[in-house]
Coordinates of C-alpha atoms in Angstrom, one line a residue:
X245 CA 0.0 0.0 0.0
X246 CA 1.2 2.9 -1.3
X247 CA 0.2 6.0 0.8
X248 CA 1.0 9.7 -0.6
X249 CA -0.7 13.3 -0.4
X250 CA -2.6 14.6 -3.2
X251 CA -1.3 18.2 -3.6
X252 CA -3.1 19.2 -6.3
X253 CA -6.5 18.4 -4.7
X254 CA -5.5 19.0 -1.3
X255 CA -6.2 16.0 0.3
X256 CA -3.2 13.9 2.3
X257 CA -2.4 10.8 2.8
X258 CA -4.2 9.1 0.2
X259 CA -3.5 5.0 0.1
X260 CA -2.9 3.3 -3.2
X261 CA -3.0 -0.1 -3.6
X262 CA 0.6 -1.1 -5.7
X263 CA 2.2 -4.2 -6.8
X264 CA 4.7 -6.6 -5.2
X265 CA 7.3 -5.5 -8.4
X266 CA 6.5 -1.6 -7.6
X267 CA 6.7 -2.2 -4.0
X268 CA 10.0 -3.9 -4.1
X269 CA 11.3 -1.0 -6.1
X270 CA 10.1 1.7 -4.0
X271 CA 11.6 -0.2 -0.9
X272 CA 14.3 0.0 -2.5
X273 CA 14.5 3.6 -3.3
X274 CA 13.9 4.0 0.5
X275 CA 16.7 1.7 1.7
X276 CA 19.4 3.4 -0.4
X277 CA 18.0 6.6 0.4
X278 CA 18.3 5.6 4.5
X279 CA 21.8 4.7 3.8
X280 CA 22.6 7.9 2.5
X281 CA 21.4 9.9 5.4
X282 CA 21.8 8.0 7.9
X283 CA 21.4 10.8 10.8
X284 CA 18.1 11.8 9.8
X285 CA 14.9 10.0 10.7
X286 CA 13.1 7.9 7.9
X287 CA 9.7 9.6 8.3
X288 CA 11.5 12.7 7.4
X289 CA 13.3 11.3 4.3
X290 CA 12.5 12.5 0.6
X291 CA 12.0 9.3 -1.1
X292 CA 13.8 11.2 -4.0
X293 CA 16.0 13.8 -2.4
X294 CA 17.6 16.5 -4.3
X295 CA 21.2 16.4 -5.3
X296 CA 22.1 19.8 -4.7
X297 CA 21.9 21.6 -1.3
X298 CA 20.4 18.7 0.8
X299 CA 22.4 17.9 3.6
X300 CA 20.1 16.0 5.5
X301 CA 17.9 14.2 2.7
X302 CA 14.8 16.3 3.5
X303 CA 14.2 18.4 0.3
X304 CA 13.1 16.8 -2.9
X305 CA 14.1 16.8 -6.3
X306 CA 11.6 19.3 -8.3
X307 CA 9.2 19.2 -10.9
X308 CA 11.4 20.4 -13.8
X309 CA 14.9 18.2 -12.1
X310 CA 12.1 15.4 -12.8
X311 CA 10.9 16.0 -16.0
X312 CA 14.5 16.9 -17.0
X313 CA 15.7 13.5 -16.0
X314 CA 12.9 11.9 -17.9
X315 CA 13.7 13.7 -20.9
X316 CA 16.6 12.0 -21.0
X317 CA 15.9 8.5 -20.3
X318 CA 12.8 8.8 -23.2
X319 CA 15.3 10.3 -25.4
X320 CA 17.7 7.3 -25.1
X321 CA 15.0 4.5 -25.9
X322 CA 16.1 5.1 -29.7
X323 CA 12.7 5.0 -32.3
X324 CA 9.4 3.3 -31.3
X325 CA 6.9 1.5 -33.2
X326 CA 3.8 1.0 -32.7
X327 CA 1.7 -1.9 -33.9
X328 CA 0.8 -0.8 -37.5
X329 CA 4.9 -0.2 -37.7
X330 CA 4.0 3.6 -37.3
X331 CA 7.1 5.3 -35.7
X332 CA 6.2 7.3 -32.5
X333 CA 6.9 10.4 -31.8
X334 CA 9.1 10.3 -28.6
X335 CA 8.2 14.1 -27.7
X336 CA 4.7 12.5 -26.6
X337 CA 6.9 10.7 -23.7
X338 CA 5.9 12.9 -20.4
X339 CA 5.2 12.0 -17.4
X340 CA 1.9 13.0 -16.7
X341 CA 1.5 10.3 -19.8
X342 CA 1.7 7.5 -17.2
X343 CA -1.2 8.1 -15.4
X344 CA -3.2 8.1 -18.6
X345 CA -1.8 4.8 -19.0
X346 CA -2.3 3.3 -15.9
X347 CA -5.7 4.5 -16.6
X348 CA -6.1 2.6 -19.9
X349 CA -4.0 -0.3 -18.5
X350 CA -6.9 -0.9 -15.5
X351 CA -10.0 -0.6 -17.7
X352 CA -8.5 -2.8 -20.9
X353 CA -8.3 -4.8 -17.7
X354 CA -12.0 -5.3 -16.8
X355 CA -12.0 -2.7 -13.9
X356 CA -14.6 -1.2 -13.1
X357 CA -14.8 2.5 -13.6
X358 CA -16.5 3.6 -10.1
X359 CA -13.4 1.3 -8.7
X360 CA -10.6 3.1 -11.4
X361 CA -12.1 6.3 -9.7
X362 CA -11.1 5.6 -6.7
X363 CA -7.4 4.4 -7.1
X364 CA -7.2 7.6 -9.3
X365 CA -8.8 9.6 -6.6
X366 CA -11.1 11.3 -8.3
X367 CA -14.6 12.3 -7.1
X368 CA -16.2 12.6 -10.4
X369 CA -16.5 9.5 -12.6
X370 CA -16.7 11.7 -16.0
X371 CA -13.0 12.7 -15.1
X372 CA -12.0 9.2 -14.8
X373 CA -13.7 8.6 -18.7
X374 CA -11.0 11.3 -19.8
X375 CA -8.2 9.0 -18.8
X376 CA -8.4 6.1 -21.2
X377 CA -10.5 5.3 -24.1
X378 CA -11.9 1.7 -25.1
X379 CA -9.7 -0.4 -28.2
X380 CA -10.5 -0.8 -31.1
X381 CA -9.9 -4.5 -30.5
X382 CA -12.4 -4.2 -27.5
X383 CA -15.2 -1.9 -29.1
X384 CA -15.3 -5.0 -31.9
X385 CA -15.0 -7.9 -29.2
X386 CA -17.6 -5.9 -27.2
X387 CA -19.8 -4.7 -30.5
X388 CA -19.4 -8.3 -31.8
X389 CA -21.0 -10.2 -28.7
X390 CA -23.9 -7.7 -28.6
X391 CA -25.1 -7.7 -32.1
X392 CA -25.5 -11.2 -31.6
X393 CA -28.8 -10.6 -29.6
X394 CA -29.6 -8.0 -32.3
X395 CA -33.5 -7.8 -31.8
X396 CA -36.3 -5.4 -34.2
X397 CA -38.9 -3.7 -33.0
X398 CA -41.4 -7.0 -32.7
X399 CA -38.8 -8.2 -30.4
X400 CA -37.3 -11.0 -33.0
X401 CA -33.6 -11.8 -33.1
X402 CA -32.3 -10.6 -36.9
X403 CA -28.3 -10.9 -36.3
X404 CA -26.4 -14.4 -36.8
X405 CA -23.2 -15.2 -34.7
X406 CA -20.6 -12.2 -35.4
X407 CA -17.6 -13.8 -34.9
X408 CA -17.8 -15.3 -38.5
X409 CA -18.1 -11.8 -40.1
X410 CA -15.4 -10.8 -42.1
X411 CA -13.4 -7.3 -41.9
X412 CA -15.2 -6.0 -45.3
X413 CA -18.6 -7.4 -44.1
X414 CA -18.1 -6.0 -40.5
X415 CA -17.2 -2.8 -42.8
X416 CA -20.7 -3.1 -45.1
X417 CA -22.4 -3.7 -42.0
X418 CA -21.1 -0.5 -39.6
X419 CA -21.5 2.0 -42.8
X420 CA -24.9 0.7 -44.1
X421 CA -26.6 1.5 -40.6
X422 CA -26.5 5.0 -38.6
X423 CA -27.2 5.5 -34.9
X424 CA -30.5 6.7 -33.7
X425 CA -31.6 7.0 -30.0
X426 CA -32.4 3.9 -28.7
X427 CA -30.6 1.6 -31.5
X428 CA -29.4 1.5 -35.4
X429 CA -31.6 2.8 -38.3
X430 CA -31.0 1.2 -42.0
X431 CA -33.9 3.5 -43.3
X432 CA -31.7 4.9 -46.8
X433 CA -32.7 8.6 -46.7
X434 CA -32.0 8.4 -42.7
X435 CA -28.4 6.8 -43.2
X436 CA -27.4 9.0 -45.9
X437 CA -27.9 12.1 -44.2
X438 CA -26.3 10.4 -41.2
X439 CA -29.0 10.3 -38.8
X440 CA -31.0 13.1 -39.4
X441 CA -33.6 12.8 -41.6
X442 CA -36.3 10.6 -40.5
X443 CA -39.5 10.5 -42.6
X444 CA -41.0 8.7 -39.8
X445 CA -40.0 11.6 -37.0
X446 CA -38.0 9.2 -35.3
X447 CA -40.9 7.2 -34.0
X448 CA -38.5 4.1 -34.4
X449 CA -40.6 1.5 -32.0
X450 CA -43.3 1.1 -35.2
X451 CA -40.5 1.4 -37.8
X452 CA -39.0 -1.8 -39.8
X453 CA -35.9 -0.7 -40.2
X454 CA -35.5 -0.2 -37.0
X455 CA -32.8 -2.7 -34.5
X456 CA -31.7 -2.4 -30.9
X457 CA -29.6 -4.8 -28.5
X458 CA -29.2 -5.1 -25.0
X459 CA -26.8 -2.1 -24.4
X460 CA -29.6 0.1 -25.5
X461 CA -32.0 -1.4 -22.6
X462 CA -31.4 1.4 -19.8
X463 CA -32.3 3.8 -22.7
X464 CA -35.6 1.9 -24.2
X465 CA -36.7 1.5 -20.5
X466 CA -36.1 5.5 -19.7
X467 CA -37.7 6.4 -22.7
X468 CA -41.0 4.2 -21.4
X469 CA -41.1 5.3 -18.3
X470 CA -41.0 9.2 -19.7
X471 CA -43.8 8.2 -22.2
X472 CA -45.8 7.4 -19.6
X473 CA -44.9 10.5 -17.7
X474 CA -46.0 12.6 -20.4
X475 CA -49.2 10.5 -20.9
X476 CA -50.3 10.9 -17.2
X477 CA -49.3 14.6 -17.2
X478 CA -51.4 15.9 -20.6
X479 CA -54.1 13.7 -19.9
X480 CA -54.8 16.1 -16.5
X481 CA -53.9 19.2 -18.6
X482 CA -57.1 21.5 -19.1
X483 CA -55.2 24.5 -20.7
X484 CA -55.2 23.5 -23.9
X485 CA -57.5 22.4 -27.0
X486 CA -58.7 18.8 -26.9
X487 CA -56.7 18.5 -30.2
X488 CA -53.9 19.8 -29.2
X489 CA -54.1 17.9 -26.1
X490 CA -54.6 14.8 -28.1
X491 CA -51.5 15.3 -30.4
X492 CA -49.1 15.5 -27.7
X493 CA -49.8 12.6 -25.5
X494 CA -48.2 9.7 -26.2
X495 CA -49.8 7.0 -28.3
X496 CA -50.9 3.8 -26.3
X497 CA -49.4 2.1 -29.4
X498 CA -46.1 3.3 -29.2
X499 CA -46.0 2.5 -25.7
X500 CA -47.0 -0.7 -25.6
X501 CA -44.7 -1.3 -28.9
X502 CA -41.9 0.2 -26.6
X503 CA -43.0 -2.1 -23.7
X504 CA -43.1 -5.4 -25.5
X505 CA -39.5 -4.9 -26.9
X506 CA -38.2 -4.6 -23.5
X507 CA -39.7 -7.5 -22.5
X508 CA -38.4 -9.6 -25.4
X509 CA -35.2 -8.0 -24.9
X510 CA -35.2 -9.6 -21.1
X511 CA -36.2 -12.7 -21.9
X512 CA -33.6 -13.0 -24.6
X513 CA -30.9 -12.3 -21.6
X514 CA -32.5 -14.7 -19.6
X515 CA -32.4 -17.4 -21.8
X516 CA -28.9 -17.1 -21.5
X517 CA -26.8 -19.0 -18.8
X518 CA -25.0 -17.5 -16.5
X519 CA -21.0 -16.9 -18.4
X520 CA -23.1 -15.8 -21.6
X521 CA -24.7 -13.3 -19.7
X522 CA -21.1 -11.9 -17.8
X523 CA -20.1 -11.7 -20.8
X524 CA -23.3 -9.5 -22.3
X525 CA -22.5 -7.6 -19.4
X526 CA -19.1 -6.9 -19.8
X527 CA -19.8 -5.9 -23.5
X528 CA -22.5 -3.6 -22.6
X529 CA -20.8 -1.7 -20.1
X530 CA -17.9 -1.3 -22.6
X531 CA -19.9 0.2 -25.6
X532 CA -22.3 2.8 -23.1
X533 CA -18.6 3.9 -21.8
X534 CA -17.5 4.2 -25.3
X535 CA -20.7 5.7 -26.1
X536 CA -20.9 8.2 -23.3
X537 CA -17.8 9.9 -24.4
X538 CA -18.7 10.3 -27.9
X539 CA -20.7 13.4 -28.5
X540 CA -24.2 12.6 -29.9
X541 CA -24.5 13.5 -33.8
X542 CA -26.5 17.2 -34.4
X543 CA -29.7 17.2 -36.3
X544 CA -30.0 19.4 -39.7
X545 CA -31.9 22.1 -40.7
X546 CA -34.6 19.7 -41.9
X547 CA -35.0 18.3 -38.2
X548 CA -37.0 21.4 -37.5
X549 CA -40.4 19.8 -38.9
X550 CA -39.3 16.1 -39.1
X551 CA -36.8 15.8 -36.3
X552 CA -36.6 13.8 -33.7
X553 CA -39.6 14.2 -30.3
X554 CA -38.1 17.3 -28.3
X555 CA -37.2 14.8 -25.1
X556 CA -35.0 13.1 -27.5
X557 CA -33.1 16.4 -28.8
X558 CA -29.7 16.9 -27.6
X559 CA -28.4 20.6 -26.8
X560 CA -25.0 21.3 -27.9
X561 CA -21.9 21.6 -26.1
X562 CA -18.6 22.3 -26.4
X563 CA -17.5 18.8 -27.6
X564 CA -20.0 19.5 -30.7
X565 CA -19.0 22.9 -31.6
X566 CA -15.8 21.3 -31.6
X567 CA -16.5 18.2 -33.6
X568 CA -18.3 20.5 -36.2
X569 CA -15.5 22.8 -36.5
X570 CA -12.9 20.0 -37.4
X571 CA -15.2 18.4 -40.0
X572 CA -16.3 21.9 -41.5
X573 CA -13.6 21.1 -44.7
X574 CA -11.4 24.1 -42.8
X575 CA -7.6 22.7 -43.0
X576 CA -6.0 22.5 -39.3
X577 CA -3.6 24.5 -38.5
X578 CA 0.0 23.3 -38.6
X579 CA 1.7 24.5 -35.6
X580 CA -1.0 23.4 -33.4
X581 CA 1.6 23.2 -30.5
X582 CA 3.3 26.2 -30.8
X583 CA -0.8 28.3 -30.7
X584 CA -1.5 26.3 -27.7
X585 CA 2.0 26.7 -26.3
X586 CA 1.3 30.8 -27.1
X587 CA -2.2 30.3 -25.6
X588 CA -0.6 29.0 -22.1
X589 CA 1.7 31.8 -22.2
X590 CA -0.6 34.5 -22.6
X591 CA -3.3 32.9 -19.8
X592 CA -0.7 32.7 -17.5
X593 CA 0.6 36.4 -18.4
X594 CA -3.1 37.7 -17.3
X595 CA -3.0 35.8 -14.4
X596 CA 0.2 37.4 -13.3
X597 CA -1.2 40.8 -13.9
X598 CA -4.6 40.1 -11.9
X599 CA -2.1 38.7 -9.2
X600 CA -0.3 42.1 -9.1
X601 CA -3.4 43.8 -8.8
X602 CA -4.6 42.4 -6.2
X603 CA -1.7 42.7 -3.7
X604 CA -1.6 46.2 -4.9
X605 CA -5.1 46.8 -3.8
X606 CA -4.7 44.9 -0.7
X607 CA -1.6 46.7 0.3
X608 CA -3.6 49.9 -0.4
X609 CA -6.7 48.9 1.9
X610 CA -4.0 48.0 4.2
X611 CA -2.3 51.7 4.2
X612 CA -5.1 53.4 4.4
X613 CA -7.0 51.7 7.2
X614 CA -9.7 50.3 5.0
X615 CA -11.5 47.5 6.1
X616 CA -10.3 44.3 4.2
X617 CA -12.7 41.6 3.1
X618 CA -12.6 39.2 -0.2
X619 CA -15.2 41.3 -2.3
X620 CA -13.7 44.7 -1.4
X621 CA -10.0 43.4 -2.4
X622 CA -11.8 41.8 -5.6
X623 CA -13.8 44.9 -6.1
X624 CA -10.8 47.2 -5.7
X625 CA -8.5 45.1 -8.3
X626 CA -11.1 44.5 -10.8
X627 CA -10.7 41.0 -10.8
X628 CA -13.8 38.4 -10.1
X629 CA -13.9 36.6 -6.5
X630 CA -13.4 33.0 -8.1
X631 CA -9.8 34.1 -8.7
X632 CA -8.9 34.7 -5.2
X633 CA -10.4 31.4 -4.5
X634 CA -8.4 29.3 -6.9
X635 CA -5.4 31.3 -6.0
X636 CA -5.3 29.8 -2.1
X637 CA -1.7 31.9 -1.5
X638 CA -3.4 35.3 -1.8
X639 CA -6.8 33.7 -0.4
X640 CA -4.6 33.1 3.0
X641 CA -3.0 36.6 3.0
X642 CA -6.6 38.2 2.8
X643 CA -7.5 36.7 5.8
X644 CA -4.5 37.0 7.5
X645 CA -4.7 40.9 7.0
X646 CA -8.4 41.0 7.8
X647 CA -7.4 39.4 11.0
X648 CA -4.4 41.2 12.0
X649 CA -4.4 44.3 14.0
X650 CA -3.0 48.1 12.3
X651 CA 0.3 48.4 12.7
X652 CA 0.6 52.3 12.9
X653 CA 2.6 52.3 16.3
X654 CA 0.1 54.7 17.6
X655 CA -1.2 54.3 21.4
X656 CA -4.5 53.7 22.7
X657 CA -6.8 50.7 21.8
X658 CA -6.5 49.8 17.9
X659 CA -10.0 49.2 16.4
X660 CA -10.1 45.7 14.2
X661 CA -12.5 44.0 12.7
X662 CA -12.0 41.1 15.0
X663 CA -12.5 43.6 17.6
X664 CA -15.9 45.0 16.6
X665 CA -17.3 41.4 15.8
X666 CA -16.5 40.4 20.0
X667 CA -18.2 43.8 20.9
X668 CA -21.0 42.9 18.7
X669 CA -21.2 39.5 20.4
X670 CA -21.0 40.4 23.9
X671 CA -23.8 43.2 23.2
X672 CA -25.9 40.7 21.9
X673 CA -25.4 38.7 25.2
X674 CA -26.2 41.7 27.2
X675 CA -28.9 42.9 25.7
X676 CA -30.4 38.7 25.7
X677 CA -29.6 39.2 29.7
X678 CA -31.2 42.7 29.9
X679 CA -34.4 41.1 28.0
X680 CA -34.6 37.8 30.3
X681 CA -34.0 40.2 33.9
X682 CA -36.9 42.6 32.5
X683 CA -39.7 39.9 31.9
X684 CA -38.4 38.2 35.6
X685 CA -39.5 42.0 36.9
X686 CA -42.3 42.2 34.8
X687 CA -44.0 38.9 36.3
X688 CA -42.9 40.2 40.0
X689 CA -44.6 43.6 39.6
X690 CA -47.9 41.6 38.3
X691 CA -47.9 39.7 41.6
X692 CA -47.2 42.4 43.7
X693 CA -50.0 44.5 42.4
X694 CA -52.1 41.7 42.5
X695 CA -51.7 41.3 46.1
X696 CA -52.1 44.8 46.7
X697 CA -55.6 45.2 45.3
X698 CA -56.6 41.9 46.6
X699 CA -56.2 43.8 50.0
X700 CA -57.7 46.6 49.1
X701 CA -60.7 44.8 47.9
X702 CA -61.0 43.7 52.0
X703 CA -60.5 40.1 51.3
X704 CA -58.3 39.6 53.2
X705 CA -54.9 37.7 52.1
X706 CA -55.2 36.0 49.0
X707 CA -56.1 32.6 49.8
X708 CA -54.4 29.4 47.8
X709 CA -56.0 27.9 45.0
X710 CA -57.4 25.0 47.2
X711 CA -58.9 27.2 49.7
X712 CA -60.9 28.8 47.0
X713 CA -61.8 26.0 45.5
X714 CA -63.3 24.6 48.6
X715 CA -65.1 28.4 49.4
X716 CA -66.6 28.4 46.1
X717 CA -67.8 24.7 46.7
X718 CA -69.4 25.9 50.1
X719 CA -70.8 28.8 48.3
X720 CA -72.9 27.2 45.7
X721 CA -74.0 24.5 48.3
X722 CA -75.7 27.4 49.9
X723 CA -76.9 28.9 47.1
X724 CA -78.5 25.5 46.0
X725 CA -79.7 25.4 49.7
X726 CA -81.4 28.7 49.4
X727 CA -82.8 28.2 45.9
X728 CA -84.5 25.1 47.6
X729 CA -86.0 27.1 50.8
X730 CA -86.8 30.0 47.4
X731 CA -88.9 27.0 45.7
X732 CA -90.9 26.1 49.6
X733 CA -92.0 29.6 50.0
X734 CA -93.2 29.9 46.3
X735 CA -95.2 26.8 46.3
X736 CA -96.5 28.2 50.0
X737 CA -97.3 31.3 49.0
X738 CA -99.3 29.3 45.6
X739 CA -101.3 27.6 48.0
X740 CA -101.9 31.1 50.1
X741 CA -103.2 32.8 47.0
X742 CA -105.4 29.7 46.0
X743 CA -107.1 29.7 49.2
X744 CA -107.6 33.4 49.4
X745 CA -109.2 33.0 46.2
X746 CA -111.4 30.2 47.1
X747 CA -112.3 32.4 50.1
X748 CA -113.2 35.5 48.4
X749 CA -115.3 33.4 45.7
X750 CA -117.9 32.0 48.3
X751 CA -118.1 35.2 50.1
X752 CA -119.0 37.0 46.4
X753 CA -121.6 33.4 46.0
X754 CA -123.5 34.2 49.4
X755 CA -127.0 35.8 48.5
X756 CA -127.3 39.1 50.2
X757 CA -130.6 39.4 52.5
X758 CA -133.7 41.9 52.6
X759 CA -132.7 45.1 53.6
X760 CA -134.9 46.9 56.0

């Protein structure tokens, strides 16, 4: 295990898993390194010291000392060949070369890419793709193995074994056919103008010159999943025309067209045991990586009216514009290294100058007392804050600065920002104290005042809560008591006016007598 700090990335002691060979050389290295400083410690030990002022073994070789010494041992290897007995150019020979072969080295060897990543310690998996490329020898072993489960849109198998094909009929195959979305098209108008022009609008699921294979099956089953999206989706849409509405859903046809070729698609991987299907496996994760860094071919003018559905349109990036601009008929320019080399230059020129600029204006907000923060020293040089971020030296000396006190050698207290932030905090602190101590008073004065007018009001002392509770019990008890006695002297007094009225109507019955 190999462990080492990633200084361009900034992350130490990174372990890499080497082999008994490298191992035994680096050990090596080590061991005659020890033995030539022997009074210093081995965890302090350059594994390749520099020859020149080292007295102790603790400062290595540099970058160009390196790449000088390579020079020379590439230069001395005489002429190279490659396998078509092409001579190689030996100026291709740098160092930074062998980590874009160890990249190729590990993925002609079956690794996987997520697992390449990691050795390479990368956290993106597209940088990883930028390190190797797949063979020519694999892309035909891999293309060869797939096309054997060649299926058209009902699902049928249309391809015989590859591996009896011929160079001139692999040939006539790969030019007679043109890539479309989720497969090959043979459709003539469509091949000729490479892709492009479909009379069918790319609805390729009802076509018959349509063909897939396996490595299109993460695509087909996207692409089904989105139909039905879209299907759901405009069928609850009521801001449109029925007709309009009705155009751009999704026919049931084409997705049940699309479903039943995945299905046939599975069960033809299915069928298979279980070393045909590693191998399928294999060969389909070699042509999508192979695929994935191959930009997808632009539609023409025509593709306007009979292009493909707009889910399926690709935008264009940088890898297109490029593609297009070295197929436009233009010649290429024949110093191609020395415009780039000129390119460097001037790029590294203009970062220079935005480098001088801002410790200009830094040393300025500096002098003159300013307060010093990353957008004010960007501001003040003209130069955008990503730059001081990617530059981590003059990142460091802005905050540095920003922290430091004046150094004016006058007396009294020096105002800083650093300064005015702890006053800021410790006034937030007092006033969160002063807030807490007033509602603590607040509640007191409520329950001395309450007090207070309970005396006033000639209760007495303000009883507990129980003790009122059990005086308002008492109280309606003898309220209920007195209603009771209420209801007795009602009904008495009923039966008082009943009989005074029974009295007064016999009196008013009596006959009167005779008069004299």
């Amino acid at each position: 295990m190999l462990v080492y700090d990633n200084i361009k990335a900034h992350r130490p002691g990174r372990r890499l898993p080497v082999s008994d060979a490298t191992a035994q050389v680096i050990i090596g290295q080590q061991q005659r390194v020890r033995s030539r400083f022997p009074g210093t410690p081995a965890g302090e030990l350059a594994l390749l010291p520099s020859p020149q002022r080292n007295p102790d073994g603790t400062r290595a070789i540099t970058r160009e000392h390196l790449e000088h010494r390579h020079r020379q041992w590439a230069d001395s290897l005489g002429e190279l060949k490659r396998a078509d007995g092409s001579v190689f150019d030996p100026a291709q020979i740098v160092l930074y070369a062998c980590r874009h072969t160890y990249a190729q080295r590990h993925a002609d060897a079956g690794v996987p890419i997520d697992v390449l990543a990691e050795l390479m310690d990368h956290r993106n998996i597209n940088m990883t793709r930028r390190y190797f490329r797949v063979g020519e020898q694999r892309r035909r072993e891999a293309v060869d193995r797939v096309t054997a489960l060649t299926f058209d849109r009902h699902g049928n198998r249309i391809w015989r074994p590859a591996a009896a094909l011929s160079d001139a009929e692999y040939a006539r195959y790969a030019i007679s056919q043109v890539a479309v979305p989720f497969g090959r098209c043979s459709e003539p108008s469509n091949v000729q103008a490479g892709g492009t022009s479909c009379p069918f609008r790319f609805r390729c699921a009802g076509c018959e010159h349509f063909s897939t294979d396996p490595s299109h099956l993460p695509d087909l089953q996207a692409y089904l999943q989105q139909l039905m999206t879209e299907a759901e989706r405009l069928r609850a849409c009521t801001g449109a025309d029925a007709w309009v509405i009705e155009q751009a859903t999704p026919r049931q046809e084409e997705i049940q067209a699309v479903r039943r070729l995945i299905r046939d698609i599975q069960a033809g991987l299915d069928g298979l045991d279980a070393a045909e299907r590693a191998g399928i496996d294999d060969a389909v994760a070699a042509i999508r990586r192979a695929r994935a860094a191959i930009p997808r071919p632009q539609r023409g003018p025509a593709a306007s009216t009979h292009g493909p559905p707009r889910h399926l349109r690709q935008r264009r990036g940088p890898a297109d514009r490029m593609n297009q601009a070295g197929t436009s008929g233009r010649p290429a320019a024949a110093a191609a290294p020395d415009r780039t080399g000129k390119m460097r230059a001037g790029r590294q020129a203009d970062s220079a100058r935005r480098r001088q600029r801002v410790i200009a204006a830094l040393n300025r907000a500096a002098d003159g007392g300013a307060e010093i923060s990353i957008a004010g020293v960007a501001r003040a040089a003209g130069v955008d804050r990503s730059f001081l971020y990617r530059h981590h030296d003059l990142l460091e000396k802005i905050h540095a600065m920003a922290a430091a006190p004046p150094a004016d050698g006058t007396g009294g207290a020096q105002v800083t920002r650093a300064s005015l932030q702890a006053d800021l905090l410790a006034a937030h602190e007092r006033a969160h104290r002063l807030s807490t101590r007033i509602q603590q008073l607040e509640h007191r004065l409520s329950e001395v005042l309450g007090e207070q007018v309970f005396r006033e009001s000639g209760l007495g002392q303000p009883a507990s809560i129980g003790q009122l509770q059990c005086q308002i019990t008492r109280a309606q008890q003898q309220a209920a008591g007195l209603k009771l006695q209420l209801e007795d002297r009602d009904r008495e007094l009923e039966a008082a006016r009943t009989a005074n009225r029974e009295l007064m109507a016999q009196l008013n019955t009596r006959s009167p007598g005779p008069r004299r």
